[in-house]
Tab-separated table of C-alpha atoms and ligand atoms in Angstrom:
chain	number	residue	atom	x	y	z
D	1	MET	CA	4.985	95.624	123.458
D	2	SER	CA	1.667	94.531	122.012
D	3	PRO	CA	-1.520	94.531	124.115
D	4	TRP	CA	-1.834	90.878	123.068
D	5	ASP	CA	1.181	90.157	125.323
D	6	PHE	CA	-0.770	91.029	128.452
D	7	ALA	CA	-4.402	90.476	127.352
D	8	ASN	CA	-6.333	87.390	128.498
D	9	LYS	CA	-4.741	84.698	126.412
D	10	GLN	CA	-7.941	82.908	125.365
D	11	LEU	CA	-8.907	85.997	123.313
D	12	LYS	CA	-6.367	84.900	120.707
D	13	ASP	CA	-8.475	81.789	120.068
D	14	LEU	CA	-11.675	83.760	119.701
D	15	VAL	CA	-13.020	83.684	116.139
D	16	PRO	CA	-15.270	86.758	115.795
D	17	TYR	CA	-18.947	86.141	115.003
D	18	GLU	CA	-19.739	86.747	111.328
D	19	PRO	CA	-23.128	88.449	111.133
D	20	GLY	CA	-25.378	88.616	108.074
D	21	LYS	CA	-24.205	91.339	105.695
D	22	PRO	CA	-26.217	94.552	106.137
D	23	ILE	CA	-28.113	95.952	103.112
D	24	GLU	CA	-26.451	99.377	103.546
D	25	GLU	CA	-22.986	97.817	103.391
D	26	VAL	CA	-23.741	95.857	100.220
D	27	ALA	CA	-25.215	98.999	98.631
D	28	ARG	CA	-22.134	101.060	99.585
D	29	GLU	CA	-19.634	98.475	98.380
D	30	ARG	CA	-21.370	97.794	95.073
D	31	GLY	CA	-22.803	101.228	94.269
D	32	MET	CA	-26.302	99.791	94.398
D	33	ASN	CA	-29.550	101.320	95.569
D	34	PRO	CA	-30.504	99.884	98.999
D	35	SER	CA	-34.102	99.509	97.851
D	36	ASP	CA	-32.946	97.104	95.120
D	37	ILE	CA	-31.433	94.745	97.684
D	38	ILE	CA	-33.183	92.127	99.814
D	39	LYS	CA	-31.690	90.515	102.893
D	40	LEU	CA	-32.503	86.880	103.648
D	41	ALA	CA	-29.480	86.397	105.864
D	42	SER	CA	-30.363	86.861	109.534
D	43	ASN	CA	-33.723	85.140	110.090
D	44	GLU	CA	-35.465	88.476	110.579
D	45	ASN	CA	-39.226	89.018	110.339
D	46	PRO	CA	-40.010	90.193	106.775
D	47	LEU	CA	-43.212	91.869	108.021
D	48	GLY	CA	-41.250	94.089	110.400
D	49	PRO	CA	-42.295	94.830	113.986
D	50	SER	CA	-45.876	94.615	115.166
D	51	PRO	CA	-47.708	97.946	114.628
D	52	LYS	CA	-48.517	97.863	118.343
D	53	ALA	CA	-44.821	97.576	119.187
D	54	LEU	CA	-44.095	100.481	116.845
D	55	SER	CA	-46.489	102.828	118.590
D	56	ALA	CA	-45.297	101.691	122.022
D	57	MET	CA	-41.698	102.518	121.103
D	58	THR	CA	-42.666	105.927	119.717
D	59	GLU	CA	-44.393	106.660	123.004
D	60	ALA	CA	-41.420	105.393	125.045
D	61	CYS	CA	-39.042	107.706	123.142
D	62	LYS	CA	-40.579	110.663	124.966
D	63	GLU	CA	-39.133	109.290	128.213
D	64	ALA	CA	-35.678	108.665	126.785
D	65	HIS	CA	-34.081	110.985	129.375
D	66	ILE	CA	-35.159	108.640	132.216
D	67	TYR	CA	-33.126	105.503	133.022
D	68	PRO	CA	-35.012	102.320	132.158
D	69	ASP	CA	-36.620	100.078	134.764
D	70	GLY	CA	-33.607	97.866	135.439
D	71	GLY	CA	-35.898	95.220	136.877
D	72	ALA	CA	-38.058	95.222	133.703
D	73	PHE	CA	-41.093	94.818	135.952
D	74	LYS	CA	-43.860	95.058	133.358
D	75	LEU	CA	-42.257	92.782	130.797
D	76	ARG	CA	-41.309	90.150	133.376
D	77	ALA	CA	-44.823	90.287	134.845
D	78	ALA	CA	-46.365	89.784	131.394
D	79	LEU	CA	-44.034	86.884	130.593
D	80	ALA	CA	-44.660	85.294	134.006
D	81	LYS	CA	-48.390	85.465	133.405
D	82	LYS	CA	-48.115	84.087	129.885
D	83	PHE	CA	-46.032	81.081	130.946
D	84	SER	CA	-47.514	80.538	134.448
D	85	LEU	CA	-44.182	81.238	136.151
D	86	GLU	CA	-43.109	83.548	138.984
D	87	MET	CA	-41.573	86.903	138.041
D	88	ASN	CA	-38.338	85.919	139.767
D	89	GLN	CA	-38.038	82.979	137.388
D	90	ILE	CA	-37.449	85.373	134.475
D	91	ILE	CA	-34.399	87.374	133.384
D	92	ILE	CA	-34.310	89.906	130.543
D	93	GLY	CA	-31.266	90.345	128.309
D	94	ALA	CA	-30.136	92.631	125.499
D	95	GLY	CA	-31.017	89.849	123.101
D	96	SER	CA	-30.884	86.257	124.271
D	97	ASN	CA	-27.247	86.440	123.174
D	98	GLU	CA	-26.527	88.567	126.222
D	99	ILE	CA	-28.022	85.870	128.440
D	100	LEU	CA	-25.699	83.334	126.779
D	101	GLU	CA	-22.843	85.567	127.916
D	102	PHE	CA	-24.329	85.838	131.448
D	103	ILE	CA	-24.228	82.040	131.583
D	104	GLY	CA	-20.510	82.177	130.822
D	105	HIS	CA	-19.954	84.754	133.583
D	106	ALA	CA	-21.937	82.657	136.030
D	107	PHE	CA	-20.558	79.186	135.371
D	108	LEU	CA	-17.423	79.025	133.209
D	109	GLN	CA	-13.748	79.110	134.167
D	110	PRO	CA	-10.573	77.937	132.428
D	111	GLY	CA	-10.530	74.145	132.514
D	112	ASP	CA	-14.309	73.806	132.397
D	113	ASN	CA	-16.158	72.593	129.347
D	114	ILE	CA	-19.505	73.051	127.655
D	115	ILE	CA	-21.248	70.583	125.352
D	116	ALA	CA	-22.916	71.568	122.079
D	117	ALA	CA	-23.759	69.887	118.782
D	118	LYS	CA	-21.194	70.105	115.977
D	119	HIS	CA	-23.415	72.337	113.816
D	120	ALA	CA	-25.122	74.223	116.643
D	121	PHE	CA	-25.424	77.996	116.915
D	122	VAL	CA	-21.803	79.199	116.988
D	123	VAL	CA	-22.245	81.615	119.917
D	124	TYR	CA	-22.050	78.759	122.469
D	125	LYS	CA	-18.491	77.957	121.464
D	126	LEU	CA	-17.678	81.645	121.319
D	127	VAL	CA	-18.887	82.187	124.901
D	128	ALA	CA	-16.968	79.125	126.113
D	129	THR	CA	-13.751	80.427	124.527
D	130	LEU	CA	-14.308	83.912	125.953
D	131	PHE	CA	-14.234	82.482	129.475
D	132	GLY	CA	-11.298	80.138	128.816
D	133	ALA	CA	-13.482	77.033	128.775
D	134	THR	CA	-13.521	74.436	125.999
D	135	ALA	CA	-16.414	73.371	123.807
D	136	ILE	CA	-17.000	69.656	123.369
D	137	GLU	CA	-18.641	69.446	119.960
D	138	VAL	CA	-20.727	66.312	119.538
D	139	ASP	CA	-21.461	64.798	116.105
D	140	ASP	CA	-24.953	65.524	114.828
D	141	PRO	CA	-25.947	62.917	112.228
D	142	GLY	CA	-28.477	64.314	109.776
D	143	TYR	CA	-27.648	67.787	111.158
D	144	THR	CA	-29.795	66.974	114.213
D	145	HIS	CA	-28.605	67.131	117.830
D	146	ASP	CA	-27.786	63.617	119.080
D	147	LEU	CA	-28.899	64.030	122.686
D	148	GLU	CA	-27.845	60.525	123.658
D	149	ALA	CA	-24.288	61.220	122.513
D	150	MET	CA	-24.384	64.648	124.168
D	151	ALA	CA	-25.326	63.086	127.524
D	152	ALA	CA	-22.560	60.510	127.062
D	153	ALA	CA	-20.048	63.339	126.486
D	154	ILE	CA	-20.521	64.809	129.987
D	155	THR	CA	-17.272	64.946	132.011
D	156	PRO	CA	-16.607	66.022	135.627
D	157	ARG	CA	-15.703	69.498	134.252
D	158	THR	CA	-18.885	69.915	132.194
D	159	LYS	CA	-20.782	72.986	133.389
D	160	VAL	CA	-23.329	73.741	130.676
D	161	ILE	CA	-25.012	71.873	127.811
D	162	PHE	CA	-26.512	74.032	125.069
D	163	ILE	CA	-29.399	72.706	122.973
D	164	ALA	CA	-30.714	74.962	120.219
D	165	ASN	CA	-34.214	73.728	119.434
D	166	PRO	CA	-34.937	74.271	116.592
D	167	ASN	CA	-31.243	74.616	115.826
D	168	ASN	CA	-29.743	77.469	113.840
D	169	PRO	CA	-28.348	77.067	111.130
D	170	THR	CA	-29.726	73.560	110.475
D	171	GLY	CA	-33.428	74.141	111.278
D	172	THR	CA	-33.746	70.695	112.902
D	173	LEU	CA	-35.801	69.837	115.989
D	174	VAL	CA	-35.400	67.274	118.764
D	175	ASP	CA	-38.680	65.948	120.100
D	176	GLN	CA	-40.127	65.570	123.584
D	177	ALA	CA	-39.278	61.871	123.959
D	178	LYS	CA	-35.602	62.494	123.133
D	179	ILE	CA	-35.480	65.479	125.477
D	180	ASP	CA	-37.080	63.509	128.319
D	181	ALA	CA	-34.656	60.599	127.891
D	182	PHE	CA	-31.762	63.071	127.853
D	183	MET	CA	-32.921	64.942	130.958
D	184	ALA	CA	-33.111	61.648	132.851
D	185	LYS	CA	-29.346	61.272	132.357
D	186	VAL	CA	-28.091	64.796	133.121
D	187	PRO	CA	-26.599	65.227	136.622
D	188	GLU	CA	-27.794	68.020	138.903
D	189	ASN	CA	-24.540	70.012	138.674
D	190	VAL	CA	-24.808	70.553	134.912
D	191	VAL	CA	-26.949	73.432	133.611
D	192	VAL	CA	-29.015	72.618	130.531
D	193	VAL	CA	-29.803	75.575	128.284
D	194	PHE	CA	-32.655	75.143	125.815
D	195	ASP	CA	-32.201	77.956	123.292
D	196	GLU	CA	-35.654	78.321	121.782
D	197	ALA	CA	-35.224	81.386	119.544
D	198	TYR	CA	-37.602	79.854	116.965
D	199	TYR	CA	-40.091	78.316	119.410
D	200	GLU	CA	-43.040	80.365	118.136
D	201	PHE	CA	-42.672	78.927	114.622
D	202	LEU	CA	-43.380	75.369	115.815
D	203	ASP	CA	-46.706	73.582	115.361
D	204	ASN	CA	-46.119	71.151	118.241
D	205	PRO	CA	-43.414	72.632	120.454
D	206	PRO	CA	-41.822	70.342	123.059
D	207	ASP	CA	-42.425	71.416	126.677
D	208	THR	CA	-39.195	72.350	128.426
D	209	LEU	CA	-40.806	74.667	130.990
D	210	LYS	CA	-41.903	71.556	132.872
D	211	TYR	CA	-38.283	71.060	133.936
D	212	ILE	CA	-38.318	74.518	135.470
D	213	ARG	CA	-41.468	73.616	137.404
D	214	GLU	CA	-39.676	70.449	138.568
D	215	GLY	CA	-36.781	72.610	139.829
D	216	ARG	CA	-34.189	71.166	137.438
D	217	ASN	CA	-31.167	73.337	136.574
D	218	VAL	CA	-32.612	74.318	133.214
D	219	LEU	CA	-32.667	77.694	131.488
D	220	VAL	CA	-35.035	78.240	128.572
D	221	LEU	CA	-34.070	81.165	126.331
D	222	ARG	CA	-36.382	82.946	123.898
D	223	THR	CA	-36.130	86.187	121.959
D	224	PHE	CA	-38.030	89.119	120.511
D	225	SER	CA	-35.646	89.200	117.531
D	226	LYS	CA	-37.271	86.536	115.389
D	227	ILE	CA	-41.065	86.143	115.260
D	228	GLN	CA	-41.533	89.508	117.008
D	229	GLY	CA	-39.456	91.384	114.418
D	230	LEU	CA	-37.556	93.465	116.996
D	231	ALA	CA	-33.985	92.322	116.251
D	232	ALA	CA	-32.589	95.880	116.202
D	233	LEU	CA	-33.829	96.611	119.713
D	234	ARG	CA	-31.983	93.668	121.351
D	235	VAL	CA	-34.417	92.008	123.764
D	236	GLY	CA	-34.553	88.387	124.838
D	237	TYR	CA	-35.436	86.495	127.988
D	238	GLY	CA	-34.466	83.490	130.026
D	239	MET	CA	-36.687	81.349	132.246
D	240	GLY	CA	-35.490	79.043	135.008
D	241	PRO	CA	-35.938	77.991	138.627
D	242	VAL	CA	-35.702	80.905	141.107
D	243	GLU	CA	-32.265	80.038	142.507
D	244	LEU	CA	-30.720	79.504	139.082
D	245	VAL	CA	-32.148	82.786	137.778
D	246	ASN	CA	-30.814	84.502	140.925
D	247	VAL	CA	-27.311	83.285	140.168
D	248	VAL	CA	-27.486	84.509	136.574
D	249	GLN	CA	-29.013	87.863	137.616
D	250	ARG	CA	-25.823	88.609	139.607
D	251	THR	CA	-23.895	88.935	136.342
D	252	ARG	CA	-26.278	91.448	134.736
D	253	GLN	CA	-25.577	95.188	134.504
D	254	PRO	CA	-28.357	97.260	136.104
D	255	PHE	CA	-29.683	98.882	132.918
D	256	ASN	CA	-28.865	96.239	130.329
D	257	VAL	CA	-32.072	96.635	128.318
D	258	ASN	CA	-33.308	100.068	127.254
D	259	SER	CA	-36.820	101.338	127.899
D	260	ILE	CA	-37.773	101.637	124.230
D	261	ALA	CA	-36.963	97.973	123.720
D	262	LEU	CA	-38.851	96.993	126.884
D	263	ALA	CA	-41.952	98.900	125.788
D	264	ALA	CA	-41.888	97.442	122.284
D	265	ALA	CA	-41.396	93.902	123.601
D	266	LEU	CA	-44.334	94.236	125.987
D	267	ALA	CA	-46.649	95.513	123.232
D	268	GLY	CA	-45.379	92.921	120.756
D	269	LEU	CA	-45.981	90.096	123.201
D	270	GLU	CA	-49.634	91.033	123.360
D	271	ASP	CA	-50.023	91.267	119.572
D	272	GLU	CA	-50.964	87.658	118.878
D	273	GLU	CA	-52.324	88.591	115.454
D	274	HIS	CA	-48.937	89.805	114.189
D	275	GLN	CA	-47.270	86.630	115.401
D	276	ALA	CA	-49.931	84.428	113.771
D	277	LYS	CA	-49.575	86.335	110.491
D	278	THR	CA	-45.800	85.919	110.620
D	279	LYS	CA	-46.060	82.191	111.269
D	280	GLU	CA	-48.515	81.745	108.390
D	281	LEU	CA	-46.239	83.632	105.985
D	282	THR	CA	-43.262	81.587	107.202
D	283	ASP	CA	-45.087	78.279	106.681
D	284	GLU	CA	-46.059	79.296	103.142
D	285	GLY	CA	-42.536	80.501	102.327
D	286	ARG	CA	-40.883	77.378	103.746
D	287	GLU	CA	-43.075	75.128	101.639
D	288	TYR	CA	-42.339	77.203	98.547
D	289	LEU	CA	-38.548	77.351	99.067
D	290	GLN	CA	-38.226	73.666	99.941
D	291	GLY	CA	-40.395	72.740	96.938
D	292	GLN	CA	-38.181	74.821	94.653
D	293	PHE	CA	-34.995	73.281	96.076
D	294	SER	CA	-36.448	69.808	95.425
D	295	ALA	CA	-37.376	70.752	91.874
D	296	LEU	CA	-33.828	72.030	91.334
D	297	GLY	CA	-32.403	68.788	92.708
D	298	LEU	CA	-30.703	70.618	95.591
D	299	GLU	CA	-30.211	68.804	98.889
D	300	PHE	CA	-31.683	70.703	101.831
D	301	VAL	CA	-32.391	70.055	105.514
D	302	PRO	CA	-36.174	70.113	106.134
D	303	SER	CA	-36.657	73.059	108.479
D	304	PHE	CA	-38.788	73.751	111.544
D	305	ALA	CA	-37.743	77.413	111.642
D	306	ASN	CA	-37.837	80.542	109.442
D	307	PHE	CA	-34.819	79.619	107.318
D	308	VAL	CA	-33.600	76.670	105.259
D	309	LEU	CA	-30.097	75.196	104.977
D	310	VAL	CA	-29.477	74.189	101.353
D	311	LYS	CA	-26.512	72.614	99.571
D	312	THR	CA	-25.661	74.687	96.512
D	313	GLY	CA	-21.955	73.787	96.266
D	314	ASN	CA	-19.392	76.588	96.756
D	315	GLY	CA	-21.454	78.483	99.332
D	316	ALA	CA	-19.084	81.467	99.429
D	317	GLY	CA	-19.236	81.818	95.639
D	318	VAL	CA	-23.016	81.486	95.449
D	319	PHE	CA	-23.329	84.040	98.265
D	320	ALA	CA	-21.094	86.551	96.428
D	321	GLN	CA	-22.817	86.100	93.063
D	322	MET	CA	-26.289	86.377	94.545
D	323	MET	CA	-25.193	89.543	96.346
D	324	ASP	CA	-24.172	91.054	92.999
D	325	LYS	CA	-27.782	90.489	91.944
D	326	GLY	CA	-29.190	92.111	95.070
D	327	VAL	CA	-29.985	89.083	97.253
D	328	ILE	CA	-28.076	88.677	100.525
D	329	ILE	CA	-28.029	85.147	101.946
D	330	ARG	CA	-25.673	83.536	104.457
D	331	PRO	CA	-22.629	81.444	103.505
D	332	MET	CA	-21.900	78.626	105.968
D	333	GLY	CA	-18.103	78.305	105.879
D	334	GLY	CA	-17.952	79.482	109.489
D	335	TYR	CA	-20.071	76.455	110.381
D	336	ARG	CA	-17.725	74.099	108.492
D	337	LEU	CA	-20.395	73.692	105.802
D	338	PRO	CA	-18.602	75.341	102.845
D	339	ASP	CA	-20.962	73.793	100.266
D	340	TRP	CA	-24.092	75.062	101.973
D	341	VAL	CA	-25.921	78.374	102.350
D	342	ARG	CA	-28.672	79.376	104.755
D	343	ILE	CA	-31.633	81.260	103.327
D	344	SER	CA	-34.092	83.072	105.602
D	345	ILE	CA	-37.747	82.950	104.625
D	346	GLY	CA	-38.953	86.341	103.391
D	347	THR	CA	-42.191	87.624	101.898
D	348	MET	CA	-43.401	85.597	98.925
D	349	THR	CA	-42.103	88.322	96.578
D	350	GLU	CA	-38.674	88.094	98.208
D	351	ASN	CA	-38.724	84.282	98.140
D	352	ARG	CA	-39.524	84.279	94.403
D	353	LYS	CA	-36.775	86.792	93.664
D	354	CYS	CA	-34.349	84.680	95.676
D	355	ILE	CA	-35.166	81.533	93.688
D	356	GLU	CA	-34.954	83.399	90.377
D	357	VAL	CA	-31.499	84.744	91.289
D	358	LEU	CA	-30.358	81.378	92.654
D	359	LYS	CA	-31.360	79.693	89.375
D	360	ALA	CA	-29.461	82.312	87.360
D	361	VAL	CA	-26.350	81.889	89.523
D	362	LEU	CA	-26.474	78.078	89.296
D	363	GLY	CA	-27.188	78.267	85.559
D	364	ARG	CA	-30.460	76.329	85.784
T	401	LIG	C1	-31.167	84.503	116.634
T	401	LIG	C2	-30.765	83.531	117.679
T	401	LIG	C3	-30.590	83.893	119.019
T	401	LIG	C4	-30.739	85.213	119.621
T	401	LIG	O1	-30.754	86.328	119.121
T	401	LIG	P1	-30.893	87.670	119.953
T	401	LIG	O2	-31.147	88.629	118.870
T	401	LIG	O3	-29.614	87.875	120.673
T	401	LIG	O4	-32.041	87.490	120.902
T	401	LIG	C5	-30.251	82.934	119.937
T	401	LIG	N1	-30.098	81.676	119.592
T	401	LIG	C6	-30.275	81.265	118.347
T	401	LIG	C7	-30.115	79.830	118.041
T	401	LIG	C8	-30.591	82.173	117.345
T	401	LIG	O5	-30.716	81.768	116.088
């Protein structure tokens, strides 16, 4: 007898998440030197963590024998202050991905559905499947969430609507007016999740925290993995009205985030200079990459985040050939975009190397 015969049956439908390929793995497989490889595949911060976060984590290591503060008091207090919320309106996760899973635990059962855009972050569908729910995937013309169509897709079994803003992997943004019109149509018994992993890269970010202040059933998710450069530590947070956060807190394990990550996140949050430097580098890199794609006659989706979706044709092939030349990017077959790749913005040296290798691979 196979364990599949008695395992939860929805697990058979679960397509595992395909992460960006690690540098070490590419080096091992191809007999290359890791220092000759650059990774522009997972929207990481090319400047690394804030120096303040680095020293905070070194300090926290000395207390590694003590269980972490399960309530994450200091980090929640700092976030509450920063966003003018109450501490009990904030939940900390091992990456905002863990909070996406909490949402599944809290709200989803077989027969329920979630709504997401067709080319939205794939984890929403993954979480829905994990809990036996279905994902209603709504067309996204121009690779942008169509909030009107998403509101129209709500059924009596809809529990959660996920809006990635900016979206990954498309880099597109929906603006305040569209969000406001959408929120006017969403019934009270549907939770709206604004996944704002790239919020800090925006010049004019829409305000979704106002819905929390109004007591709407809204969760706003952000992360320390992107602009903060702490992806390896796994820290993210969710903000929502007290009662909603209470419900989600019930699903959390007591020590879900480790103390080294908590200390680094707290120090990183206060390092505004590192974040500003990262944003500036990202803006410069985005302009450069998009300009190069235009010059090469490649279609791309103008991005609001720290990556660009570009149509190279044969994404899997371009990915493999660029990897041979030491540049790891992300193929998009898993997103049903087989002719596209997603390129994260690196340092200017990395961006130039990426373009040089892309030109060689495309024979331009
Ligand atoms: C990167 C990303 C996340 C979260 O990453 P964590 O490392 O789990 O915090 C969430 N949503 C989107 C859309 C992302 O791109």
